[in-house]
Structures are given as structure tokens and as C-alpha cells.
XYZ file of C-alpha atoms in Angstrom:
513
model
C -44.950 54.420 60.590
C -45.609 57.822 62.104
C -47.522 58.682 65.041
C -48.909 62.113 66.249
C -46.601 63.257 69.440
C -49.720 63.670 71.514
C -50.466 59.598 70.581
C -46.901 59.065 71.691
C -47.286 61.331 74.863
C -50.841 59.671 75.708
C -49.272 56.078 75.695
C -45.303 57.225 76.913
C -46.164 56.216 80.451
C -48.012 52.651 79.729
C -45.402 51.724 77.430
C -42.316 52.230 80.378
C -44.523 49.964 82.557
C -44.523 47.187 80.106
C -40.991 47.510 78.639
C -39.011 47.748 82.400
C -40.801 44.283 82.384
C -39.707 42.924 79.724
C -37.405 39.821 78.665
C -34.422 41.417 76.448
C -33.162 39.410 73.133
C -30.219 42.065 73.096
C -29.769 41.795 77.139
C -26.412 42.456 77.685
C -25.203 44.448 74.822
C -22.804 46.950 75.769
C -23.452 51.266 75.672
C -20.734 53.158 75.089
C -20.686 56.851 76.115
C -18.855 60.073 75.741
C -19.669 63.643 77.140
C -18.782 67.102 76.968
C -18.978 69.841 79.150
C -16.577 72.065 77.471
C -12.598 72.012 75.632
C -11.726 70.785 79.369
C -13.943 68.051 79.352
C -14.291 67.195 75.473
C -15.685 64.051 74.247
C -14.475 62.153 77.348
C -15.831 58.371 77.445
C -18.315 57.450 80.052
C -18.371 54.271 82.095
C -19.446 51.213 79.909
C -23.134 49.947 80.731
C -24.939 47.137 79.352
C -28.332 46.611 78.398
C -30.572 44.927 81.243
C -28.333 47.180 83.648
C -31.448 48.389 85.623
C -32.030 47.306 89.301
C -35.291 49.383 89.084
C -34.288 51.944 91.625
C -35.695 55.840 91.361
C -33.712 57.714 88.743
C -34.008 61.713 88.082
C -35.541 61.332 84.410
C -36.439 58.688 81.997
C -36.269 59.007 78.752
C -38.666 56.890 76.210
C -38.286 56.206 72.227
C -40.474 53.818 70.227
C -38.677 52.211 67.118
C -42.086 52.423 65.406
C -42.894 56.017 65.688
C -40.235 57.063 63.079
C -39.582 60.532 62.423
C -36.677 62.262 60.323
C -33.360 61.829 58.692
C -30.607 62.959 59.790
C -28.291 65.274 57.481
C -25.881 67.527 59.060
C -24.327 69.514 61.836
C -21.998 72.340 60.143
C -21.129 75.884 59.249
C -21.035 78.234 56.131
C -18.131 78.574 53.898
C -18.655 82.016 53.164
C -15.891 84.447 52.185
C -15.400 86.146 55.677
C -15.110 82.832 57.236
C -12.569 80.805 54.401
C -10.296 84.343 54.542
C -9.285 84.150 58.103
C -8.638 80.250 58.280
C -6.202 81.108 55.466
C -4.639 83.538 57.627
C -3.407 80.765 59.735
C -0.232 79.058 59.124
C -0.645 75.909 56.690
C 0.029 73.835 60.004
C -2.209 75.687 62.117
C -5.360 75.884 59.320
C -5.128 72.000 59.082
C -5.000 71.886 62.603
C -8.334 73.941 62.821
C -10.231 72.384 60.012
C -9.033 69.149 61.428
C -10.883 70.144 65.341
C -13.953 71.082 63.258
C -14.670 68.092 60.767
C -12.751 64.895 61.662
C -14.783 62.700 63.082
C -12.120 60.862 65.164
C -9.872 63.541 66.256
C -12.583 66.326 66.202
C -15.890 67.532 66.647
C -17.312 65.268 62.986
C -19.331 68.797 61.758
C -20.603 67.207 58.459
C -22.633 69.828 56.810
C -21.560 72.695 54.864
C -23.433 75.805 53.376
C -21.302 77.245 49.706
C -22.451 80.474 48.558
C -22.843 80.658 44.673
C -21.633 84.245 44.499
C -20.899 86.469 46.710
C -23.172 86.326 50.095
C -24.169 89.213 52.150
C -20.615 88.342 54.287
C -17.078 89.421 52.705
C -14.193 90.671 53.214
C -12.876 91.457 49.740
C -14.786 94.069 47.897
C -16.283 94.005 45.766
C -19.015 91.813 45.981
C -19.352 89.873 43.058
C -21.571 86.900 40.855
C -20.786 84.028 38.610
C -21.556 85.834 35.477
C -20.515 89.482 35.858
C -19.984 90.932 32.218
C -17.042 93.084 31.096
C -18.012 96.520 29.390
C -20.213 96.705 26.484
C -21.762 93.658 27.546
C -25.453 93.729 29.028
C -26.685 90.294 28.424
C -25.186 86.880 28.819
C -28.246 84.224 27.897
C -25.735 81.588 26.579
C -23.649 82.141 30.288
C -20.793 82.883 28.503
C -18.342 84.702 30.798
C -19.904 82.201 33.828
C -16.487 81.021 35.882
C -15.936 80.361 39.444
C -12.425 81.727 39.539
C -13.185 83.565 42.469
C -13.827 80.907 44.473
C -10.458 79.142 43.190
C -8.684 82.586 43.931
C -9.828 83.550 47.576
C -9.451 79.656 48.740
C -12.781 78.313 48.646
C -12.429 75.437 47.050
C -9.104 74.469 48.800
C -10.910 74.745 51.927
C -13.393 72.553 50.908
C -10.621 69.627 49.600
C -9.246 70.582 53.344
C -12.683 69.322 54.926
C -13.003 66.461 52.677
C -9.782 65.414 53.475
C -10.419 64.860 56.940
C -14.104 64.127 56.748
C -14.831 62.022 53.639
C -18.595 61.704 54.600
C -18.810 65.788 54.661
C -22.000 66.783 52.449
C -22.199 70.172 50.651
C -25.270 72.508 49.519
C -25.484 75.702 48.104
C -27.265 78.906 47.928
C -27.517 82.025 46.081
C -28.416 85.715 47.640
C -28.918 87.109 43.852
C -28.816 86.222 40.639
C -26.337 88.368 38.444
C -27.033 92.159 37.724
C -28.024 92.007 34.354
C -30.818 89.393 35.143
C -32.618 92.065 37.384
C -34.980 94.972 36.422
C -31.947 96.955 37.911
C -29.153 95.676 36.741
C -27.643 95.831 40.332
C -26.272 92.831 42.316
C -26.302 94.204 45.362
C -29.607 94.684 47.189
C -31.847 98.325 46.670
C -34.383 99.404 49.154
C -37.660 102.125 48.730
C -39.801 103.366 51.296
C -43.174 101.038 51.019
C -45.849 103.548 49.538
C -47.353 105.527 52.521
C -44.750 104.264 55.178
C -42.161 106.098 56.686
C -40.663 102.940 58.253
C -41.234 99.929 55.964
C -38.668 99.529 52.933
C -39.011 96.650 50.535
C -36.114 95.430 47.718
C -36.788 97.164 44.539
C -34.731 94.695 42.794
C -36.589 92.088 41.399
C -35.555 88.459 38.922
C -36.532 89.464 35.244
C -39.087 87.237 34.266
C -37.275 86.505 31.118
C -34.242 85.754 33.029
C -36.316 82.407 34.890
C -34.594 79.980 33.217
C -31.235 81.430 32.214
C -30.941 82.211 35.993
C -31.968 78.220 36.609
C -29.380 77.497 33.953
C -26.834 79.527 35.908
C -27.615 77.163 39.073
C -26.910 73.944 37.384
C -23.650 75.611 35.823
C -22.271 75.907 39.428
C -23.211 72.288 40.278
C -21.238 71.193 36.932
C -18.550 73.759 38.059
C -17.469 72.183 41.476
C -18.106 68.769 39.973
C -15.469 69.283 37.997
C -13.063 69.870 41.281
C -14.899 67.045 42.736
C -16.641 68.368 44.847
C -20.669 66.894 45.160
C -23.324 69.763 45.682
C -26.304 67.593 46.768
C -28.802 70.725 47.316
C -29.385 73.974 46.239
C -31.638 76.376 47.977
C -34.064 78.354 45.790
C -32.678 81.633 47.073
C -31.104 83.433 50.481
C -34.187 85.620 52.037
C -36.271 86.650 48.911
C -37.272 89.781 49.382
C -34.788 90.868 52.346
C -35.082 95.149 52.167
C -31.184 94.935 52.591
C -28.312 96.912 50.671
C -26.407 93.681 50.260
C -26.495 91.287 47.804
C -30.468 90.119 47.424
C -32.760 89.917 45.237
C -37.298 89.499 45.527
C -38.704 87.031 44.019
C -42.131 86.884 44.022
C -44.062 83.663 44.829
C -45.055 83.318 41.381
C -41.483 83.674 40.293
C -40.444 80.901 42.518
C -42.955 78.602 41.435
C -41.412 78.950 38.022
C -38.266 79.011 38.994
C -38.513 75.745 41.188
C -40.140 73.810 38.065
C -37.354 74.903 35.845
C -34.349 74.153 38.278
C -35.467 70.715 38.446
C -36.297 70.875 34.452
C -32.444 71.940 34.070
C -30.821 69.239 36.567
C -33.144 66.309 35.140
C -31.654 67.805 31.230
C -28.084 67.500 33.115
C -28.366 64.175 34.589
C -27.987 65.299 37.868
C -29.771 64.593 41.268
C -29.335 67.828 43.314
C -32.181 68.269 45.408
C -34.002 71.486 45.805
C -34.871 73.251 49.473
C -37.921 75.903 49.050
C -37.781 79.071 51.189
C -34.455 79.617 52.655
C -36.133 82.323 55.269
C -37.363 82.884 58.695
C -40.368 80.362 60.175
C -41.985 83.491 60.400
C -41.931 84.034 56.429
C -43.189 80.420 55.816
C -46.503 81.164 57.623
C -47.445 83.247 61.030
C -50.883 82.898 61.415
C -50.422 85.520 64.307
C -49.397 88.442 61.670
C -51.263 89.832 58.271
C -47.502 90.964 57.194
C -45.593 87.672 57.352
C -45.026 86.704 53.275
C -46.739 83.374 53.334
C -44.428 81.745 51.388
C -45.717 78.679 51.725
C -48.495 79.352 48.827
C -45.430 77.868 46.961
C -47.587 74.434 47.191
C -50.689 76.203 45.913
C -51.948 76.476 42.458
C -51.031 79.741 40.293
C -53.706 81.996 40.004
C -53.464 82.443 36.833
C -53.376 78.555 36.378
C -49.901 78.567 34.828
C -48.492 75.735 37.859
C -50.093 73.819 39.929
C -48.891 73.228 44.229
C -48.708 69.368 42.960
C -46.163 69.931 40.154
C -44.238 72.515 42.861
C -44.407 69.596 45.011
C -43.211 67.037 43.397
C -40.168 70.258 42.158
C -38.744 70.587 46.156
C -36.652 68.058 47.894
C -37.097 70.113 51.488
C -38.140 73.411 52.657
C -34.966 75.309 54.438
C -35.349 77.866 57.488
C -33.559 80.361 59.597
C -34.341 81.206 62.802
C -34.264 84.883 63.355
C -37.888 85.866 63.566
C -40.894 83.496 64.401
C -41.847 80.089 65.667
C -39.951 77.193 64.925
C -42.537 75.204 65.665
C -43.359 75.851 61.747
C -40.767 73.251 60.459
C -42.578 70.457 62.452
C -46.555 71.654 61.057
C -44.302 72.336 57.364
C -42.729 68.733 57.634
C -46.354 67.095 58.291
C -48.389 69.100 55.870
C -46.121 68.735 52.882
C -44.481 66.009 53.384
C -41.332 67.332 52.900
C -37.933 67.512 55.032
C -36.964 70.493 56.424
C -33.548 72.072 57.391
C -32.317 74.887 59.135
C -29.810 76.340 56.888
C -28.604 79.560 58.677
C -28.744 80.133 62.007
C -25.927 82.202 64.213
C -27.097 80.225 67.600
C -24.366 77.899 68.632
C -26.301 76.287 71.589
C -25.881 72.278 71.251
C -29.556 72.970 73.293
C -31.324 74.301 70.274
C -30.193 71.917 67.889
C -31.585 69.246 70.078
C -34.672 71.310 70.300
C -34.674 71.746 66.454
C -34.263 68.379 66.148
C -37.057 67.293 68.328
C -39.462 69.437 65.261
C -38.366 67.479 62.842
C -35.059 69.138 61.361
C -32.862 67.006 59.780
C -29.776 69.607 59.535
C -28.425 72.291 61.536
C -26.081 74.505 59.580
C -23.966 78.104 61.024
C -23.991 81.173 59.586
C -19.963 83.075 58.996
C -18.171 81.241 62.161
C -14.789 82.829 61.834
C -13.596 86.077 62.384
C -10.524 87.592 63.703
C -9.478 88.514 67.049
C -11.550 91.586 66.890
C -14.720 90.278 65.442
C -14.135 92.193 62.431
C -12.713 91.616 58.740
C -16.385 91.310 57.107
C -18.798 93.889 55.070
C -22.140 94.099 56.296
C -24.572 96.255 57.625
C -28.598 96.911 58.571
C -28.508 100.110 57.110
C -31.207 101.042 54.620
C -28.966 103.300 52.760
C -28.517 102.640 48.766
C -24.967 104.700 48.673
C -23.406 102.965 51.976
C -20.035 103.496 51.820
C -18.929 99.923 52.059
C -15.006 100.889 53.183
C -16.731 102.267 56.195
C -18.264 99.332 56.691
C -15.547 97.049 56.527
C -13.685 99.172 59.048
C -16.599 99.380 61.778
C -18.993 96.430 61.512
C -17.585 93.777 64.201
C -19.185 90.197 64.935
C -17.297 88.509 67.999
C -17.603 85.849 70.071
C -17.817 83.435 66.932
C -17.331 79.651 66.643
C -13.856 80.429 65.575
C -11.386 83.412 67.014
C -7.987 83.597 64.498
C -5.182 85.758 65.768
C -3.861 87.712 62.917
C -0.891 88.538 64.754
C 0.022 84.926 66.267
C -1.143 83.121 63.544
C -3.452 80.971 65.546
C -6.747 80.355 66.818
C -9.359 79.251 69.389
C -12.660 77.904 69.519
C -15.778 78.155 71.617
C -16.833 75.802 74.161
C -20.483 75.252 72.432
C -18.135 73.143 69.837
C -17.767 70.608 71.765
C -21.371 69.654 72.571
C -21.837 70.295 68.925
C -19.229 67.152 67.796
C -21.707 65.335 70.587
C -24.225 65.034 67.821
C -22.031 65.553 64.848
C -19.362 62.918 65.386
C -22.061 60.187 66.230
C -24.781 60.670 63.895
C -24.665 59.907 60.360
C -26.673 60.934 57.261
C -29.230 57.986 57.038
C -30.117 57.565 60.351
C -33.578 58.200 61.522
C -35.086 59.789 64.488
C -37.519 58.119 66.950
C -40.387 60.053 68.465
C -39.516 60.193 72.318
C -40.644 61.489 75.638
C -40.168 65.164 76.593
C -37.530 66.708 78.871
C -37.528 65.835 82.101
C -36.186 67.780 85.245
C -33.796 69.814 83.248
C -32.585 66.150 80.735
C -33.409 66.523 77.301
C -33.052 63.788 74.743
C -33.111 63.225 70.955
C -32.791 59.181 69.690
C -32.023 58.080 66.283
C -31.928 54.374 65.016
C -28.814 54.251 62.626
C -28.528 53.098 59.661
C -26.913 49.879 60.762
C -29.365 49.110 62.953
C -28.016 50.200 66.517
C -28.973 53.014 68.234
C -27.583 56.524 69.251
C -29.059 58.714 72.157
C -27.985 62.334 72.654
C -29.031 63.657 76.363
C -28.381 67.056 77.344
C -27.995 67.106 81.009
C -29.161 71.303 81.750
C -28.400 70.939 85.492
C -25.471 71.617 88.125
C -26.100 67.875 89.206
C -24.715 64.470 87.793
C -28.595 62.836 86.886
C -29.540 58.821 86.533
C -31.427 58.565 83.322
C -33.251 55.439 82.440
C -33.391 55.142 78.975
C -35.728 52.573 77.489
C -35.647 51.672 73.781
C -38.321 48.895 72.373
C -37.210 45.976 74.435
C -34.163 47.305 75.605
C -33.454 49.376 78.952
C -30.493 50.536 80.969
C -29.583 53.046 83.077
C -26.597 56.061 82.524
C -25.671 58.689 84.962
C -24.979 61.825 82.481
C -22.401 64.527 84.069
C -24.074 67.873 84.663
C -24.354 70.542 82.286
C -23.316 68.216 79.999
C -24.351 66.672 76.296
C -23.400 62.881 76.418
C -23.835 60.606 73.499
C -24.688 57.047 73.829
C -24.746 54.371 71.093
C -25.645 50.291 71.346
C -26.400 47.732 69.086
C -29.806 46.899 68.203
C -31.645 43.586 68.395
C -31.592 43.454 65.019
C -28.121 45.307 64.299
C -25.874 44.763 60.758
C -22.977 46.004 62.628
């Protein structure tokens, strides 16, 4: 059961007045806490409360879920594996790489991150030129329908796939999707993997990408999807999503690739045609682009992409057989509301997930979380001391020179600093606060709709899939706060350290464990 939030809001108030009252079946059950502030105070437990613990005295916030007023799954906190980011952990000693992947994904020892973004191909991130495909063809060759010369032995050669055994070694739970910025060259009407801009007709300002998905190539390229899910099975490694493509349409000179929404109404029906032929359940996420690309009712130039779910014009698909195609519809943040994943969520039905994003703020993912997304995944979180060792650029210039590039383009200040010359590495703070949701949550568990921040504490619940419960409160002030937290029939009260994320987790009244 689902309720509207401004039902919940409407009723948040009378249903605190007749909870505090009430008798508790689970009275006494104990809440466990940890917090962090930062890697001085990281994950440090909190004092032991116990349900009923609640004299009734003022507090500075209260925070209110209903078990009824279900909301999303949870289904990841994680990063990218893209080339720039695998490189420098292997730059590390052996010692000092496990020691890093180890902080990032264990969920004992570490911050738990569970969710991780593969690229099939090269992404718009490197470090080793050139960029390259799963199906690049030798000379003489301009067509490869049967996938032929398809092989993933780059990814085997610059480390991807050890760095993914790495992660699962230390978190066995870790779940793995995948995307793709273009399809091969010779499946364009270019014949050029990485991205082309033009001026727009009559602009001097507004480029678009001239290279566009064959329509002949719909299938083969859908074909060339499952391929990569068969690929990494083979080195055991589960890809439970694709996306349907990075950005469509980005006027970039990197990898990319428009296609248009008639192409990836096609192309959605015959991914999930070619993965129902293979016998596998790999999900599909629509979009893969900015909120403000799904729909911006504010703008006449945002793409619309979200006449995915309509019928063809020309009648060839229908929204209803598109719908019943996608799994989820995936987002990045970088331009427009995110307030779109909540109205996409209710409209369609379907989950949605933020699959890129460079903001490391444990904040926004409890704010992304409160509209409905179930995931929260990094974009290229590991560079080296000087921000540098990657290939990308804004320019709109076909003939970049991409050496330049590589020298000049610098992105500090990520998750993850290496030290090429010590062999070691640090992390940000905003990890920490991260592994407060990560290391607690598991896929399964399902969010409860629940009152709004209050003087500076916000809040997301979850009921997990055992049947307790787990609380994340972000504490934004310079002062300790009492929060009263009332579940159903249960209530206590936790004093949360400030400007700090604290997790709390309790048995339920009706708890398997």
C-alpha cells in the first residue's frame, strides 16, 4: 500500500499523538547505532537504547514512518568501474589495492558500497588511448552481423575484471550493471566510435551528435548487449541490468552515440527479445540521462524522452509493449529537477536509479532517496594525486588532439586520491557517511514514507527484509539533537552527534531475525 506524501503529511501529526500513546508488543527491543562525522569519527557505535525509551520530554525533531505507506527498494550505494578509475587502484601495491577496495566494499571492515556501474566499451573516461568497443574489426573488415571478432580482452588486459573478483571478494552481496556510451563504429551512419558534433542548422551555438545507430544495426547492436552479459558470466561475474545507452544524443567528441526515441523503442523491445532467447533475466533501465531530458515542462528544448512509454507514430510499438520491455528508468543529475524520478516512479510504475552522479554528499543521497531512488551510483572516483591520468574534454572540436588532453584535463578532489609516487592512497571524508547507508541497507529492503526534515535532521527509514527496521538520520547542525523516532507501535528516543549521519537498526514486532 502506497499513499500520496501530502496524505502522509496531512495525518503525520495525528498519528505521533496516538502512537507516543501506545502499548508496545516489541517494548524493549534494543537499537543499535553507529555514526560518522568523518575518517576521525567513522562508523563509531552509539549508546544502546531500547524501544519504549521515551519519558516524553521536548526533543529537537521527530521523525515519523508508517509501515503501511511503502515506498521503494533499495539497490545500491557505489561507484563506476571505469578505466580511469580501475588504472590507478592498480597502481597501488597488491597490499595497498586490497587494502583500498577492502575500505570501499566490505561491509564489516568498510564502508559496504554495494553497487557498481561496468562500462561495455570504452566510456567517455580513460586513460589508455585509444578508446575502444567490443567488436572493433581488423582491416578489410566493415561489417560484423554474426559478432564475430566480439571479445572483452580489454577488460581482462587493463584489470577490470580482476577488480571486480577484488570487490566480490570482500563484498559477496556486491551487484553489478552495465552501460554502453556507443555501439561499435561500423553500426553507425559514420562508422566512428567516438562522438561527432555539427552546428544545429541556423545556430551558431547549438551542436547536436551527427552520429546516429543504423537502423539495420537494432538488433545486432541488442545482440552485442547480451554477448557482454554471456561474456562476464563466463568469469562469474552477474550483470543484473543494462542501461539502454549513456546520454543519447550527448553533442560530445567522446564516445556517444543518438538514438532517436523511435530507435530506442525498438531497441528496448529487442534487448529484452534477445535476453528472453538467452535465458537470462537482466533487467533493462530506460534513459540513462539528466531529469531534465526525461521531461522539463519548464523548457520546449528538453528531449522528452519519456515518449518512450507512448505509442509509435507510425504504429510500429506501442508505450504498453515498451512498458512491459524496462525494468527501471536510470538518471543523472547534472541538469534539471530531480523531483522527476519521484513523478517518473508514480506515473510508470517503474523504479528508478540514479546511475551517474559526481556528488559525493551522503545529504543528497538521502534526499534522492526520499524521491523514490532505489540506487545511488558515482561517476570515475579515482584519480591520482594530481587529479589527472584521464581523457576527456567539453570541447566541441571533431580533431581534438586527445594526447593534449590526457596531459591537461585534471579532476581532483575525488572519492579516491592514489599517490603514484608512494604507492598509496586516501579517501574523502563524504565516504564515511556514505558506508552509513551502504553498510546497513540491503537490496530487498523497502522504504517507508516518513515525515520531512526537521530543524536541520533529515531521515530516510526502510523496513528490511527480515523484518526489523533501519533509520538513517543526518544530523546538518553544529549541535548534538534528541530525535524521537516513532515507527508503527514502536518509539524511542536517540541523541544523533552533530553534523553527523547515524544509522539505527531494531527488530520489528514481527521480525525473522
Amino acid at each position: 500500500m502506497r499513499r500520496p506524501l501530502t496524505t502522509f503529511a496531512a495525518v503525520a501529526v495525528t498519528t505521533l499523538s496516538a502512537l507516543v500513546g501506545t502499548g508496545q508488543a516489541a517494548h524493549g527491543r534494543a537499537v543499535t547505532g553507529t555514526y560518522s562525522t568523518g575518517g576521525t569519527q567513522a562508523w563509531r557505535p552509539l549508546p544502546t537504547v531500547r524501544v519504549g525509551d521515551d519519558s516524553g520530554g521536548p526533543v529537537d525533531a521527530t521523525v515519523v514512518a508508517d509501515p503501511a505507506a511503502t515506498r521503494q527498494q533499495y539497490a545500491g550505494v557505489g561507484f563506476s568501474l571505469d578505466e580511469t578509475s580501475v588504472s590507478n587502484l592498480w597502481k597501488l601495491t597488491p597490499a595497498e589495492r586490497e587494502k583500498a577496495v577492502r575500505l570501499l566494499v566490505d561491509p564489516e571492515r568498510g564502508a559496504g558500497l554495494d553497487r557498481f556501474r561496468l562500462t561495455i566499451g570504452s566510456p567517455d573516461l580513460i586513460e589508455h588511448l585509444p578508446f575502444w568497443s567490443l567488436d572493433d574489426l581488423p582491416a578489410g573488415v566493415t561489417e560484423d552481423f554474426g559478432l564475430k571478432h566480439f571479445s572483452v580482452r580489454r577488460d581482462i588486459d587493463l584489470h577490470i575484471i580482476d577488480t571486480i573478483k577484488l570487490i566480490q571478494r570482500y563484498n559477496p552481496r556486491a551487484t553489478f550493471f552495465a552501460s554502453a556510451w556507443s555501439a561499435p563504429a561500423w553500426m553507425k551512419t559514420n562508422n566512428r566510435f567516438t562522438g561527432e558534433v555539427a552546428l544545429r542548422p541556423g545556430s551558431t551555438t547549438e551542436h547536436y551528435q551527427v552520429g546516429k545507430l543504423r537502423d539495420d544495426c537494432i538488433d545486432v547492436f541488442a545482440r552485442y548487449y547480451v554477448k557482454f552479459v554471456q561474456a562476464y558470466a563466463r568469469h562469474g561475474i552477474r550483470v543484473d541490468a543494462l542501461t539502454l545507452l549513456n546520454e543519447p544524443g550527448m553533442d560530445v567528441v567522446y564516445p556517444a552515440m543518438d538514438i532517436s526515441v523511435a530507435q530506442q523503442q525498438k531497441l528496448a523491445l529487442a534487448i529484452k527479445r534477445e535476453l528472453r532467447a538467452a535465458r537470462l533475466d537482466t533487467q533493462l533501465y530506460v534513459h540513462d540521462f539528466n531529469f531534465w531530458d526525461w521531461r522539463d515542462p519548464n523548457s520546449t528544448a528538453t528531449k522528452n524522452y519519456h515518449r518512450i512509454f507512448e505509442d509509435a507514430p507510425d504504429g510500429s510499438v506501442t508505450g504498453a509493449q515498451v512498458r512491459a520491455a524496462a525494468d527501471g528508468i536510470a538518471f543523472h543529475p547534472y541538469w534539471g529537477d530531480p523531483g522527476v524520478m519521484r513523478d517518473a516512479r508514480k506515473e510508470t510504475g517503474k523504479p528508478v536509479h540514479v546511475t551517474e552522479t559526481s556528488d559525493l554528499a551522503p545529504s543528497t543521497v538521502l534526499d534522492d532517496f526520499r524521491l523514490d531512488a532505489s540506487s545511488y551510483v558515482l561517476w570515475a572516483q579515482t584519480t591520482d594525486q594530481d587529479g589527472g591520468t584521464l581523457h576527456w574534454t567539453p570541447a566541441r572540436d571533431n580533431d581534438i588532439d586527445w594526447e593534449q588532453v590526457g596531459a591537461t584535463t585534471k579532476w581532483p578532489n575525488r572519492l579516491v586520491k592514489v599517490n603514484t609516487v608512494t604507492k598509496d592512497f586516501t579517501v574523502r571524508d563524504e565516504l564515511y557517511g556514505l558506508g552509513q547507508f551502504a553498510k546497513y541497507l540491503a537490496p530487498g529492503d523497502v522504504r517507508l514514507e516518513s515525515s520531512a526534515t526537521e530543524n536541520g535532521v533529515g531521515n530516510v527509514v526502510f523496513r528490511s527484509r527480515k523484518g526489523g527496521y533501519v533509520a538513517v538520520l543526518g544530523n546538518g547542525t553544529g549541535s548534538d539533537s534528541r530525535v524521537r523516532v516513532v515507527v508503527g507501535g514502536q518509539k524511542f528516543v536517540v541523541t544523533v552527534p552533530a553534523d553527523s549521519f547515524a544509522t539505527y537498526r531494531w527488530k520489528g514486532q514481527d521480525s525473522r531475525g
